[in-house]
Every structure is written in C-alpha cells, then in structure tokens.
mmCIF file of C-alpha atoms and ligand atoms in Angstrom:
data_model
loop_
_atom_site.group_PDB
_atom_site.id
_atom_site.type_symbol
_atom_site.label_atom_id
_atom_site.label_comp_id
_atom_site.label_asym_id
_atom_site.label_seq_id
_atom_site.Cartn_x
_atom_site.Cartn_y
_atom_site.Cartn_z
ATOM 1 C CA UNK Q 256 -67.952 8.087 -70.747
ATOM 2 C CA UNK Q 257 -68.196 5.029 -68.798
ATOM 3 C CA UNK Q 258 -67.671 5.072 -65.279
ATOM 4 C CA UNK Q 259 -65.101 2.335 -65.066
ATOM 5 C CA UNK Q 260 -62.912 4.426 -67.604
ATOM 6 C CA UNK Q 261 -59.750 5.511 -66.370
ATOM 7 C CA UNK Q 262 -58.296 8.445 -68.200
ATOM 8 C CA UNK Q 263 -54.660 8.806 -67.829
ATOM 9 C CA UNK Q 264 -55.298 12.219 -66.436
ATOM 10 C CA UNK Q 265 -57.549 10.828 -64.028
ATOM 11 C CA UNK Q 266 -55.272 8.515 -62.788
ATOM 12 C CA UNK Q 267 -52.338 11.516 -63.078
ATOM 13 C CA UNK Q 268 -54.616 13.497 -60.261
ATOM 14 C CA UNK Q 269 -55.466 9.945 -57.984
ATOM 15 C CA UNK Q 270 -51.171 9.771 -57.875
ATOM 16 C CA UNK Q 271 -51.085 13.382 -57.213
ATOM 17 C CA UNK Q 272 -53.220 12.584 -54.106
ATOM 18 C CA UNK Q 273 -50.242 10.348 -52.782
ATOM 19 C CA UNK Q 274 -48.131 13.589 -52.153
ATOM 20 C CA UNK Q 275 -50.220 16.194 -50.359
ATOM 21 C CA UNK Q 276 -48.007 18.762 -50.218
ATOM 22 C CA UNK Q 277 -47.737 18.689 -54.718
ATOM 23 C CA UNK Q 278 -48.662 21.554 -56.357
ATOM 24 C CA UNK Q 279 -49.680 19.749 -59.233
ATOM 25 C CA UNK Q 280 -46.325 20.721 -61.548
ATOM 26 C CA UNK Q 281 -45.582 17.277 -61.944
ATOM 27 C CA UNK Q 282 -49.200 15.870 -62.954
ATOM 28 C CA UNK Q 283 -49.249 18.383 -65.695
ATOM 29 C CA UNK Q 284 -45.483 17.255 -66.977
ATOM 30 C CA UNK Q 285 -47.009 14.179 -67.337
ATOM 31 C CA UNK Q 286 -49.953 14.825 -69.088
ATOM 32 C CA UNK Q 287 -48.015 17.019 -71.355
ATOM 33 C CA UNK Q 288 -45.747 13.828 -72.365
ATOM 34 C CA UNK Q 289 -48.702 12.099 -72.680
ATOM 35 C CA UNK Q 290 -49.673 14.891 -75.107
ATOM 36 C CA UNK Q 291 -46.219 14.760 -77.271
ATOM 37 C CA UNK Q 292 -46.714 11.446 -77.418
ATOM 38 C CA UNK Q 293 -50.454 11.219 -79.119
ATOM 39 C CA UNK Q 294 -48.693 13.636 -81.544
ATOM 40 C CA UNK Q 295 -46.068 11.396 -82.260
ATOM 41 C CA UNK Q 296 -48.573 8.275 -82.665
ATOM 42 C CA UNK Q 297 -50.404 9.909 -85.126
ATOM 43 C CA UNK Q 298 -47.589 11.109 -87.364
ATOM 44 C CA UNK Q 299 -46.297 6.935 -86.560
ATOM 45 C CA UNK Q 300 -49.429 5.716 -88.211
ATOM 46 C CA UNK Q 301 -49.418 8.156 -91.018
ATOM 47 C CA UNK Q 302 -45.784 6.949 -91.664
ATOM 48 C CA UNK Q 303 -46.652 4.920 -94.286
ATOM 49 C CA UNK Q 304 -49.172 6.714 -95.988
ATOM 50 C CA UNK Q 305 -47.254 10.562 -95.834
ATOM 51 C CA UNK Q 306 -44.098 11.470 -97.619
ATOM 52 C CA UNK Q 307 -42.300 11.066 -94.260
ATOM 53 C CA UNK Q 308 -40.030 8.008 -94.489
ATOM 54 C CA UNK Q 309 -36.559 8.023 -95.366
ATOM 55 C CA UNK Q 310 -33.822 9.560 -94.023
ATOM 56 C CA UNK Q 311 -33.964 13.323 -93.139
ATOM 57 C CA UNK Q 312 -30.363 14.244 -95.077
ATOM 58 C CA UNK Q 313 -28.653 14.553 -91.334
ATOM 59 C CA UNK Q 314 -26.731 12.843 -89.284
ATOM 60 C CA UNK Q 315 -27.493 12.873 -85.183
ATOM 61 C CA UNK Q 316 -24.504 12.732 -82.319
ATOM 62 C CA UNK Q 317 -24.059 9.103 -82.445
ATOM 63 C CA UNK Q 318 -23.140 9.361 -87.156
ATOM 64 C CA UNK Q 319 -26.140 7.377 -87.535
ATOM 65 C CA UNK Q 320 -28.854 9.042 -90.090
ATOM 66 C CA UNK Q 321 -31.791 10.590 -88.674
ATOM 67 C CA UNK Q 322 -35.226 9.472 -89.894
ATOM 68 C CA UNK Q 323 -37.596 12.211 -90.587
ATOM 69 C CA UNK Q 324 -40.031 11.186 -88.092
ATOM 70 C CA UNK Q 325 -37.257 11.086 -85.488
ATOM 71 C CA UNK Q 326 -37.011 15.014 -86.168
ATOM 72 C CA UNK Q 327 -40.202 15.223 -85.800
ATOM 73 C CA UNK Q 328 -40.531 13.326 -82.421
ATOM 74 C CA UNK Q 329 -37.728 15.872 -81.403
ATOM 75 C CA UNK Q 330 -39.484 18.751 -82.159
ATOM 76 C CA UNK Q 331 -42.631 17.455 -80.704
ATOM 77 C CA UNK Q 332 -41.163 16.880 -76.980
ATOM 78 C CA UNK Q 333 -39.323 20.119 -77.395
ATOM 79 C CA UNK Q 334 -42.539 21.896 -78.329
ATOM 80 C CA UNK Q 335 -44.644 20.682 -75.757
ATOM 81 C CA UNK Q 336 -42.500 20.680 -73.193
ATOM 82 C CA UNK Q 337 -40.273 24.008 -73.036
ATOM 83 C CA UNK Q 338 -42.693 26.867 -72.562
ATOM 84 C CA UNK Q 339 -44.754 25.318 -69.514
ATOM 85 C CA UNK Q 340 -42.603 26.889 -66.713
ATOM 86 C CA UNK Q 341 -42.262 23.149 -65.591
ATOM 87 C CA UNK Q 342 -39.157 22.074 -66.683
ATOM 88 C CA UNK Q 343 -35.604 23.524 -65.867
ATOM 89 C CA UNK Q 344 -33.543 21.536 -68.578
ATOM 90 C CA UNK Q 345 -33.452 19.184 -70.628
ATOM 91 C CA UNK Q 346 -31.660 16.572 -72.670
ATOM 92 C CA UNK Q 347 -32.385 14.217 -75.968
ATOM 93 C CA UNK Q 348 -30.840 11.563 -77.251
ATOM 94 C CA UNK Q 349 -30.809 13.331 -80.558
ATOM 95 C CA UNK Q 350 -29.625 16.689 -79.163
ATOM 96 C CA UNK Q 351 -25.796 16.857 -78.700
ATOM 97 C CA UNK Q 352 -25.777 19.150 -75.667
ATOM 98 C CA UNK Q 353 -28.663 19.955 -73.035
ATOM 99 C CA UNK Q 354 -31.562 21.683 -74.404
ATOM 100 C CA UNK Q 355 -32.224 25.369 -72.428
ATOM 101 C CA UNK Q 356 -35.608 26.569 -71.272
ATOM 102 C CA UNK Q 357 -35.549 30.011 -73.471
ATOM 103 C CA UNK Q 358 -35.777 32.294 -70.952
ATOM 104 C CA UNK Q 359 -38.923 34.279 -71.721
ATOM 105 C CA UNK Q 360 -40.804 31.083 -70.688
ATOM 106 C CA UNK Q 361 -39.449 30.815 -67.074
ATOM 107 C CA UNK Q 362 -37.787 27.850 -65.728
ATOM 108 C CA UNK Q 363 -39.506 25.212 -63.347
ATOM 109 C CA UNK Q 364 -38.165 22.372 -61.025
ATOM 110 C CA UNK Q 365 -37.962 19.116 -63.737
ATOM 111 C CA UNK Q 366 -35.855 17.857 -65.316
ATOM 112 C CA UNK Q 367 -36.911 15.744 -68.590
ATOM 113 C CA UNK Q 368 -34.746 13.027 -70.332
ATOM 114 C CA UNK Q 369 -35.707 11.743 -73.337
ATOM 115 C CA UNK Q 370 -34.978 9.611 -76.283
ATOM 116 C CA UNK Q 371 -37.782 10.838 -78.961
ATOM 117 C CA UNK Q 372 -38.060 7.918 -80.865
ATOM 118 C CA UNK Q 373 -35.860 4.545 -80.092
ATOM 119 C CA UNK Q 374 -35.721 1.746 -82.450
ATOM 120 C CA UNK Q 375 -36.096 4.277 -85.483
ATOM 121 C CA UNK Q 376 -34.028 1.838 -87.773
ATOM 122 C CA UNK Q 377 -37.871 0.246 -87.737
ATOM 123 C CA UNK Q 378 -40.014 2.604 -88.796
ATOM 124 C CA UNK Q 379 -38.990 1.827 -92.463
ATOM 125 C CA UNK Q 380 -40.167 -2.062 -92.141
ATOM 126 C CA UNK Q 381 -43.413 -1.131 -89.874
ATOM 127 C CA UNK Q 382 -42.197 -2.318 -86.488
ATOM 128 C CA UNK Q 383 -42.812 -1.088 -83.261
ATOM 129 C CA UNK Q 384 -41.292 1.850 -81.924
ATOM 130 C CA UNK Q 385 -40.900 4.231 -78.935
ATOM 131 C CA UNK Q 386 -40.326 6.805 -77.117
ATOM 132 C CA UNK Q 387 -38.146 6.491 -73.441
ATOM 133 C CA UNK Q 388 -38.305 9.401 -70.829
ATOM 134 C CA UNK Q 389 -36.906 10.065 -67.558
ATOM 135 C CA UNK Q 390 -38.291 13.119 -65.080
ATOM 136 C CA UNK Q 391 -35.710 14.053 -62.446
ATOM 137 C CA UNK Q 392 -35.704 17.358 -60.258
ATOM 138 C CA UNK Q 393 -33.669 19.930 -60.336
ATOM 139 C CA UNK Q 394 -30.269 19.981 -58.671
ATOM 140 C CA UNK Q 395 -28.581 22.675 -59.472
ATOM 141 C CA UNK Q 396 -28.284 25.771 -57.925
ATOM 142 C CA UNK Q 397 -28.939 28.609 -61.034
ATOM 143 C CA UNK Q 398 -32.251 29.714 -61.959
ATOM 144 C CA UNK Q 399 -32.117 27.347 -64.823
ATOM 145 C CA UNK Q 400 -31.238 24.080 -65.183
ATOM 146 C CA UNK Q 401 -27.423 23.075 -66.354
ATOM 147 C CA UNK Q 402 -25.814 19.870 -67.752
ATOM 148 C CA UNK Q 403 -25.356 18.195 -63.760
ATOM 149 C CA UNK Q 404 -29.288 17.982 -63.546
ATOM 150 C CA UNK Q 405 -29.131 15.665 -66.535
ATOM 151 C CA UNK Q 406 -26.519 13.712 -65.281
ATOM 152 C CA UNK Q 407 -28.253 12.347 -61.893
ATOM 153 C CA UNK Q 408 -28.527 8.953 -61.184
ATOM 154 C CA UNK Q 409 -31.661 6.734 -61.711
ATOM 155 C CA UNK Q 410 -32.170 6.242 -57.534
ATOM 156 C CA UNK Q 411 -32.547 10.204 -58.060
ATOM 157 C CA UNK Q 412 -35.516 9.573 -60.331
ATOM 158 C CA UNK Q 413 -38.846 11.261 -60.228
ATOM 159 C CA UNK Q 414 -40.952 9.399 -63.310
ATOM 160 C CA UNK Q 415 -39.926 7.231 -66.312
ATOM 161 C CA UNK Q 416 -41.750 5.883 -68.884
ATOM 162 C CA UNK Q 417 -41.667 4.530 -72.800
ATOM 163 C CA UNK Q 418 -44.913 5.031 -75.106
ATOM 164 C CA UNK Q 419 -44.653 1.818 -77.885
ATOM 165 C CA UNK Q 420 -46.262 2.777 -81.487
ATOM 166 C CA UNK Q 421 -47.114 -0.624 -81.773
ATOM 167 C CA UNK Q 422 -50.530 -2.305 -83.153
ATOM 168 C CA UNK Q 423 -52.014 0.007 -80.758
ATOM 169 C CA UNK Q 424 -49.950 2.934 -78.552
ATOM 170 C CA UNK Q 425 -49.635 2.436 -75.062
ATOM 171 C CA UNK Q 426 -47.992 4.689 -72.431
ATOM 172 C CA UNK Q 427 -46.206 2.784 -69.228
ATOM 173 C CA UNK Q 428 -45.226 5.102 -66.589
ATOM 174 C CA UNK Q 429 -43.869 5.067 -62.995
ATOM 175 C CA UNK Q 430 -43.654 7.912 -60.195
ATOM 176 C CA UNK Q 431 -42.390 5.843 -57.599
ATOM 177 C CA UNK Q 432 -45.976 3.714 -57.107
ATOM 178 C CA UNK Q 433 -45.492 0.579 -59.068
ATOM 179 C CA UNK Q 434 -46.034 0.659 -63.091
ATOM 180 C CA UNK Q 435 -49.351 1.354 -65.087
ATOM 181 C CA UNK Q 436 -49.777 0.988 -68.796
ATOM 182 C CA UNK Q 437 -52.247 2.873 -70.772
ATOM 183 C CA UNK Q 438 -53.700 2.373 -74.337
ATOM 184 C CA UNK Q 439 -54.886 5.176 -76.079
ATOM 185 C CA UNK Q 440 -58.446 4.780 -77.710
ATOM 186 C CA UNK Q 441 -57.947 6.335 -81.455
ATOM 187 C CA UNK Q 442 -61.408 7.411 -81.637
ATOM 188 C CA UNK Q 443 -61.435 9.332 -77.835
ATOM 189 C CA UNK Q 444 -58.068 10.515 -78.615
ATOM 190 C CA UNK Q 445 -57.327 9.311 -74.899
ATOM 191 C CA UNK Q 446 -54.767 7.075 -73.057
ATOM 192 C CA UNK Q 447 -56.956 4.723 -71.108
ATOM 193 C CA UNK Q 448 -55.548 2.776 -68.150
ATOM 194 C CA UNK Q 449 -55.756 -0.486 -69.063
ATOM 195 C CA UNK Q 450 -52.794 -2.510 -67.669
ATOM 196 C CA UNK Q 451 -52.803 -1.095 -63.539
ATOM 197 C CA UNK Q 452 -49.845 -2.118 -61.683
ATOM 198 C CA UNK Q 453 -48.011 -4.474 -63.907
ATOM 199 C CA UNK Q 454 -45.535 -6.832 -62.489
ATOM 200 C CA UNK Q 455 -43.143 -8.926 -64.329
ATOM 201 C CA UNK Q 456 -44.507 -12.664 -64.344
ATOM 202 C CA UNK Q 457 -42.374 -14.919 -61.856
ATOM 203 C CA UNK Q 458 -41.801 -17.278 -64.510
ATOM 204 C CA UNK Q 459 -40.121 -15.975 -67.637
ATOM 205 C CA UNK Q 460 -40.353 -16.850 -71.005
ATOM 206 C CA UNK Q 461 -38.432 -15.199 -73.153
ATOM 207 C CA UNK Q 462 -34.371 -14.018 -73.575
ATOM 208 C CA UNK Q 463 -33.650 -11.276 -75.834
ATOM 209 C CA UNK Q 464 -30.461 -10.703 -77.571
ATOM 210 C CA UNK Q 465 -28.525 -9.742 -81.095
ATOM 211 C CA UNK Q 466 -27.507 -13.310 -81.437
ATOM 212 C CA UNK Q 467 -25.713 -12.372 -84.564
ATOM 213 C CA UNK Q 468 -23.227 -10.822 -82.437
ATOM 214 C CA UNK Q 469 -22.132 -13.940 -80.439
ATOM 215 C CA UNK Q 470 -18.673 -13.968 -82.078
ATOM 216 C CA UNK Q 471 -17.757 -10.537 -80.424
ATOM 217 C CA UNK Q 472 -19.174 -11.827 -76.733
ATOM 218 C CA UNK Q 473 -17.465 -12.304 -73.912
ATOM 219 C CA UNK Q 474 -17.088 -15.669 -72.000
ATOM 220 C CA UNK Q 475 -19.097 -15.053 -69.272
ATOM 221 C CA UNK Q 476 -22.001 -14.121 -72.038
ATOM 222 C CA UNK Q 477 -21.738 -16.394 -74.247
ATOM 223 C CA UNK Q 478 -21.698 -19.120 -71.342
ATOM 224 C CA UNK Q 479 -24.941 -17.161 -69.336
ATOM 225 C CA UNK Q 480 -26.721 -17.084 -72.675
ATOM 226 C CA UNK Q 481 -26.108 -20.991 -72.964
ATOM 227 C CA UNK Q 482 -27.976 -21.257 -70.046
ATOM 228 C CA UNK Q 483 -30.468 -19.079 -70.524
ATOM 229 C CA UNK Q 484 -30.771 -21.705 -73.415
ATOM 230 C CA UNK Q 485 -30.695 -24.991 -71.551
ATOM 231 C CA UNK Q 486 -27.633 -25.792 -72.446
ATOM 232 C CA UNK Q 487 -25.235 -25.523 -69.922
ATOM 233 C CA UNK Q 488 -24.102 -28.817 -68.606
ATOM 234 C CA UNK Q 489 -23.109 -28.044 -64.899
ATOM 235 C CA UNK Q 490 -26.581 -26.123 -64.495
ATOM 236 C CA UNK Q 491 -29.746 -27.442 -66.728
ATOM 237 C CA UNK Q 492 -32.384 -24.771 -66.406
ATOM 238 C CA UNK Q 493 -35.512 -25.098 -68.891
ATOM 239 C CA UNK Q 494 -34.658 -23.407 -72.315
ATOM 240 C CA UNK Q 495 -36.326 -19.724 -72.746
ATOM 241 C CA UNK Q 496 -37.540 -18.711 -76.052
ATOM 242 C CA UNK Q 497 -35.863 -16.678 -77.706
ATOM 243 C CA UNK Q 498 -37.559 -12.886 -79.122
ATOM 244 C CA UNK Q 499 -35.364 -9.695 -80.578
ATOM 245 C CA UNK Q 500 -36.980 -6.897 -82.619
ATOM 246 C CA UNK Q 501 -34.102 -4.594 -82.345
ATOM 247 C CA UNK Q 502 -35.899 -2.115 -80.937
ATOM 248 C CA UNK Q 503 -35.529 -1.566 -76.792
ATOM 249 C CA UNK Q 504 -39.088 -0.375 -76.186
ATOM 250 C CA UNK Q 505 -40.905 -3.494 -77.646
ATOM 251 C CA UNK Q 506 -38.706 -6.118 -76.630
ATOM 252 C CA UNK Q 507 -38.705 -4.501 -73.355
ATOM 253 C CA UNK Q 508 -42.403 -3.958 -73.499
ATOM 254 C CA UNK Q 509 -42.119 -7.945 -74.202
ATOM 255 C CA UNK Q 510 -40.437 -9.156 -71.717
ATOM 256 C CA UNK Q 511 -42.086 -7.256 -68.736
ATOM 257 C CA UNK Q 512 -45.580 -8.177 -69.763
ATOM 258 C CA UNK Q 513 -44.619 -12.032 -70.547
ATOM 259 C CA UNK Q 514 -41.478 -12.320 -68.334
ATOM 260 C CA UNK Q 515 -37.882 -13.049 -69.572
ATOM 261 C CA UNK Q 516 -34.417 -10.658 -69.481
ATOM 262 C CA UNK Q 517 -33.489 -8.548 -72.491
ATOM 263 C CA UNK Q 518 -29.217 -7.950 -72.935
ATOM 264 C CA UNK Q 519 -27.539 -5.946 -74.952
ATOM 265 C CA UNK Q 520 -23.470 -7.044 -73.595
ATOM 266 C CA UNK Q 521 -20.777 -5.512 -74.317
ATOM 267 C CA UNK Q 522 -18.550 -6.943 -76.927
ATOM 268 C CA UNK Q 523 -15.274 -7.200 -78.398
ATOM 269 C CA UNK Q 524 -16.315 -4.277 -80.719
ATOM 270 C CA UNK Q 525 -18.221 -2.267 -78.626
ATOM 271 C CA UNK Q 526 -16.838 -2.081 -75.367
ATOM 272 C CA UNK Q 527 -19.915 -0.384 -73.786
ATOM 273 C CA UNK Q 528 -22.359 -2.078 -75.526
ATOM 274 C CA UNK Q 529 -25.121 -0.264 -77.768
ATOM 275 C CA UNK Q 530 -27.463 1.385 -75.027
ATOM 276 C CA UNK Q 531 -27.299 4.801 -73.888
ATOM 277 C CA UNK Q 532 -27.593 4.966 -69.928
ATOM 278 C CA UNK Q 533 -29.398 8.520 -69.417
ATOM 279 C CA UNK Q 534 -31.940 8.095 -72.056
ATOM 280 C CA UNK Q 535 -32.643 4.411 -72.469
ATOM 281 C CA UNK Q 536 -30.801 1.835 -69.862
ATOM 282 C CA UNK Q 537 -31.707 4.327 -66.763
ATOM 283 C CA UNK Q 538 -35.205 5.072 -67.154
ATOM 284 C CA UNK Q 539 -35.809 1.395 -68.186
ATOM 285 C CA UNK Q 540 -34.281 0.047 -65.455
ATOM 286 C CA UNK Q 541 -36.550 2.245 -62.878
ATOM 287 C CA UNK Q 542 -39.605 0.708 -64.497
ATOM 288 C CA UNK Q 543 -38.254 -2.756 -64.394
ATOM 289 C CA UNK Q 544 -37.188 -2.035 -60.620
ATOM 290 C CA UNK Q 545 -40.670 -0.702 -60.026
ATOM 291 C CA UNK Q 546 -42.050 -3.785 -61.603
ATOM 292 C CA UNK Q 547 -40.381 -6.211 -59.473
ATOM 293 C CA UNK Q 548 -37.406 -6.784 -61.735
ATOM 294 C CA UNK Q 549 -33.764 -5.403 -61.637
ATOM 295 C CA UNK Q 550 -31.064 -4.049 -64.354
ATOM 296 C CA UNK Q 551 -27.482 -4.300 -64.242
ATOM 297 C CA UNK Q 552 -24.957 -3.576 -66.446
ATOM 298 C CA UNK Q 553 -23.406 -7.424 -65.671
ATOM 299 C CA UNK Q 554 -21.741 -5.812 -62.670
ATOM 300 C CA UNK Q 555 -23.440 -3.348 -60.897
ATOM 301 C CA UNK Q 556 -27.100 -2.166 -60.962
ATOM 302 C CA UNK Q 557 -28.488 0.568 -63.541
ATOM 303 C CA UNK Q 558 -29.780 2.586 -61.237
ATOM 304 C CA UNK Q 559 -26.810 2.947 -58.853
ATOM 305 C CA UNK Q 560 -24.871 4.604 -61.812
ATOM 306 C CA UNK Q 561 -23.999 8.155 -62.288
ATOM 307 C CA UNK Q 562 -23.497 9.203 -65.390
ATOM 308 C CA UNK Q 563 -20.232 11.001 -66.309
ATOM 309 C CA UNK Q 564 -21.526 12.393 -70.132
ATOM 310 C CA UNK Q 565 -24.753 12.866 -71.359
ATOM 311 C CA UNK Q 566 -24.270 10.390 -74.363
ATOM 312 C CA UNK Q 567 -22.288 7.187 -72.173
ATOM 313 C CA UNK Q 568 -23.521 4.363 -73.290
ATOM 314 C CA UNK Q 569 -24.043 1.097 -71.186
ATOM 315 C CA UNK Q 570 -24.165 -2.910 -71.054
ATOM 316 C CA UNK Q 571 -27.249 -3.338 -70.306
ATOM 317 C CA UNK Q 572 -28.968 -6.492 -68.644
ATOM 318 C CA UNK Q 573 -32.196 -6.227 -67.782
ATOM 319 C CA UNK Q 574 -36.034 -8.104 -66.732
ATOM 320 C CA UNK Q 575 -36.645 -11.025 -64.131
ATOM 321 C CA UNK Q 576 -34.676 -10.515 -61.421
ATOM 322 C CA UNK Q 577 -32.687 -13.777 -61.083
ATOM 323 C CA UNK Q 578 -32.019 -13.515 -64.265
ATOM 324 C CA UNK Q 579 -30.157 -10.926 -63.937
ATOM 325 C CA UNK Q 580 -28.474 -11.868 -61.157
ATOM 326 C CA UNK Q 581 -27.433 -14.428 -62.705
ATOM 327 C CA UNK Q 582 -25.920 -13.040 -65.543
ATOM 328 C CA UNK Q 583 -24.311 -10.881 -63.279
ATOM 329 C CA UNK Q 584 -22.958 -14.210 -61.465
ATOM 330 C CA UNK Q 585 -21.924 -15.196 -65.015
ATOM 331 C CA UNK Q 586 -19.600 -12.486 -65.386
ATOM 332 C CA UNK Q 587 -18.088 -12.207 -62.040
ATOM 333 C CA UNK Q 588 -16.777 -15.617 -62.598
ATOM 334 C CA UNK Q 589 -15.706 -15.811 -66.268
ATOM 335 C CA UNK Q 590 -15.122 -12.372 -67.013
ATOM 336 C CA UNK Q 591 -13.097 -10.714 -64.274
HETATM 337 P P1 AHM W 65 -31.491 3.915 -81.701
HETATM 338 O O1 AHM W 65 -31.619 4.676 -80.420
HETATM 339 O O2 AHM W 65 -30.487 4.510 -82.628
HETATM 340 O O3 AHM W 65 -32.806 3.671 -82.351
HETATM 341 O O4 AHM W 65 -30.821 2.491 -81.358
HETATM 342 C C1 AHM W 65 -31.188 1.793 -80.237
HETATM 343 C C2 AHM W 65 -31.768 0.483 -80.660
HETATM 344 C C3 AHM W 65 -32.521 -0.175 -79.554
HETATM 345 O O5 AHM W 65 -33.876 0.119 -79.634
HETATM 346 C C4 AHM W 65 -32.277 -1.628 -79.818
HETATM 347 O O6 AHM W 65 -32.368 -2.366 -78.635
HETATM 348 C C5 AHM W 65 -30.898 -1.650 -80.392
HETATM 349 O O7 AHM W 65 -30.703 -0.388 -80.994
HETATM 350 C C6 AHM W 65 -30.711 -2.717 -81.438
HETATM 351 O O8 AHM W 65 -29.399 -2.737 -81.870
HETATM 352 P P2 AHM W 65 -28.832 -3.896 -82.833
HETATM 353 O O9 AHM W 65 -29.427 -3.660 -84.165
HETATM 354 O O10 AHM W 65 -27.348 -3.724 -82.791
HETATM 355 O O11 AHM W 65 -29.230 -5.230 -82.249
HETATM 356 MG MG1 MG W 66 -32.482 5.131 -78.854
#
C-alpha cells in the first residue's frame, strides 16, 4: 500500500493517541461501524441487481413500510455491534424500544444510536442513502445499559457519524477533533481518508427544503426561506440555489461539503416536523457543530436538547452558521 494511504483504522489509532489514558474500546466501536457499514454498501449496490427491493411486508414504529434492505441494515448494526463487550445499549430508529446487550456477551461502556438506513423511500429510484449514528457513554448506574443512556443530550456526545451509499460510499465521523470523511476503495475493501478535517465553506450555496410543503409553513419560514431566496424586500441577500433529495444524509452531505443550510420546519401538519432528534437531528448537528456550523430547531440549538422519548421528532435547521441564526431570528420575530 502506498505510504500516503490513510486507512480509516489508521487514522482510528492516530485519534486514539489524543486520549492517553483510552483503552482502545472506543477505536474498535468505530471500526466495527465502519465494518456494518461496508456490509451495508455492498448489499446497497447489489440492490438493483438482487431480489431485495420492495417492501419487506412490515411496518416499523413510525406506520411507514420497511424496505427489505432497511431490515437488513438493522440486522447488520445489531450483528456487529452486540457481542463485542463494547456497547451497554442501544437504540434504532427502526427498533421500537432500546435494544439489550444479551447478557452472555457482557456489557461495555457505549452507548450506540443509530438510524440503519435514512432516506430508504430512495433506494427504489437509485438515490443516495445512509446510515446516521451517535456513540454516547454510559450513564446509568446497572450493569447494563437502560433507556436514560439513549436519551442523553448531543453536548453528552462521544462520536457521530453518517456513511452515504452514494456514487461511491463515504464514512464522515467526529470524536470531538473536527470532521474527516472517508471513501471506501471497492477493490481494497477499505475506507480511505480522503476528505481530513472538513469545514463548511464560509460562503454557502445551497438551501434545502420540501418546497412542496410551503402551504403548511409558518410565517416566520416562509418569510426566512424568501430570503434565503433573495427575495425579501427589507433585507436583499444574494439568492441560494436551491437542492432537496429527500434524503437527510445526502443533502446534508451536500450542504457541508459545498456550504448552504438544510430545514426541515415544522408545519401546520406536522407540528414537530419530520426529523427524529436521537437518531438523525442530534448526531447531525454534532458534525455540523464540529464542522464550524450550528443546528437549531428555529429556537434553541440541537445539541442543547434532551430528549424526553426515544422516537421525538424535531424541527430541524441546520448548516452555515448565520444561516441558522438567522432563521432562528426569523422565527423569534414572526412566529412567537
Ligand atoms: P426515513 O427515516 O423514514 O427514511 O425518513 C427521513 C427522510 C430524511 O432522510 C429526509 O430528509 C426526509 O425524510 C424527507 O422527507 P419528505 O419526503 O417529507 O421531504
Ligand atoms: Mg431516518
């Protein structure tokens, strides 16, 4: 191999070197995500060409129809990850409750968070999708972990990161030491690092939203997204362009490699928006923090929020930081 090849395992045990005192749990919890989620890439690209699409015949917590590679993705993390004495709980977005360590395996100090595969509504029409996940430590005070480890609060995080299936896979993490993106090489069968400390561009380009939706907005939403398209009278910025896949991971993927904000608001039908905070807004909105950006959920930020149920689900604002802010400044005045 090269010598100017950086394996993501490589660059696991350089972070590892940041903490002295780790015992190297943590490296390997990454590098076993890392694992799921070459699994899960390969069963992606196969989609087309396997008897695997269509729905799976059941329905997940939220009444929408599982895909069969969403199963799959569940299994996958599940597999991997709850037999390596690592973890002491954890939780899914297509799991109703928290998903135990069975006991013969032996509980560790993580906590993993994860939404197996977001955007699945794409996989039929070969668009990108991903998989969100959140690391936190163990809380509480039994030998394993219960349902108040998975309800911490993103400042409590540990790790989060998103792998895209996309025209290639990449893996974006953070521990805490800025964000690095990885693409895996299909022939190595290895994540290399190829985006190192990514920070979202100054200048933005892009807004991201379900304009179809603009009936059900609030004032203060419908006015910020006017100005987020040059058209606000009182305050002429210069327009963004505007990108939505409908799937979080790419047009969050987007936005933090080209700049821009991504919102999912809440409406007049869905008073809490779309997002889920534990398993997509939170873990998100520690890599966007990470990356020089902020999230907010129009009032307060992301990461200051404590979840209540495992499923809650969230407004969600999130990318440049003035942006946000100003969306934020948006509904303080028209919405309150
Ligand atoms: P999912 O977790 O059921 O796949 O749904 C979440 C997805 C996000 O990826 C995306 O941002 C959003 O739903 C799109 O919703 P909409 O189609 O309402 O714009
Ligand atoms: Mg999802």
């Amino acid at each position: 191999m090269g010598g100017g090849l950086i394996t993501i395992e490589r660059h696991i045990i350089d972070q590892q070197k940041l903490h002295p005192g780790a015992r190297g749990i943590f490296s390997n919890l990454l590098y076993d995500i890392a694992l799921a989620a070459k699994i899960i890439a390969r069963e992606t690209m196969r989609a087309g060409l396997a008897d695997i699409l269509g729905r799976a015949g059941t329905v997940n917590v939220h009444g929408e129809h599982q895909q069969k590679l969403d199963v799959f993705a569940q299994e996958t993390m599940v597999a991997i990850n709850n037999h390596t004495g690592r973890l002491a709980v954890m939780a899914s977005e297509e799991a109703d409750g928290i998903i135990p360590i069975p006991r013969e395996y032996g509980c560790g100090p993580y906590v993993l968070i994860f939404d197996p595969l977001d955007g699945s509504s794409n996989i039929a029409v070969n668009v990108s999708i991903g998989t969100i996940f959140a690391v936190y430590r163990k809380v509480s005070p039994g030998e394993c972990g219960a349902e108040e480890d998975c309800l911490q609060p993103g400042s409590d995080l540990a790790a989060a990161g998103y792998v895209i299936y996309g025209s290639s896979t990449m893996l974006v993490y953070t521990a805490g030491h800025g964000v690095h993106g990885f693409t895996l090489d299909p022939s190595l069968g290895e994540f290399l690092l190829s985006h190192p400390d990514i920070r979202i561009p100054e200048e933005p380009r892009y807004y991201s939203v379900n304009q179809g939706y603009e009936s059900r907005w609030s004032e203060g939403v419908r006015r910020y997204v006017k100005w987020l398209q040059g058209m606000d009278a009182d305050e002429p910025r210069k327009p963004l362009s505007a990108r939505y896949i409908g799937s979080l991971v790419a047009d969050f993927h987007r936005n933090l490699l080209e700049g821009g904000i991504f919102l999912y608001p809440s409406d007049a039908k869905n008073p809490n928006g779309k997002i889920r905070l534990t398993y997509e807004a939170i873990p998100m909105a520690y890599i966007a923090e990470q990356a020089g950006g902020y999230a907010s959920d129009g009032r307060r930020p992301i990461l200051d929020i404590r979840p209540e149920a495992l499923h809650q689900r969230t407004p969600l604002f999130i990318g440049n930081r003035d942006l946000v802010e100003k969306a934020e400044e948006f509904i303080r005045r028209y919405d309150s």
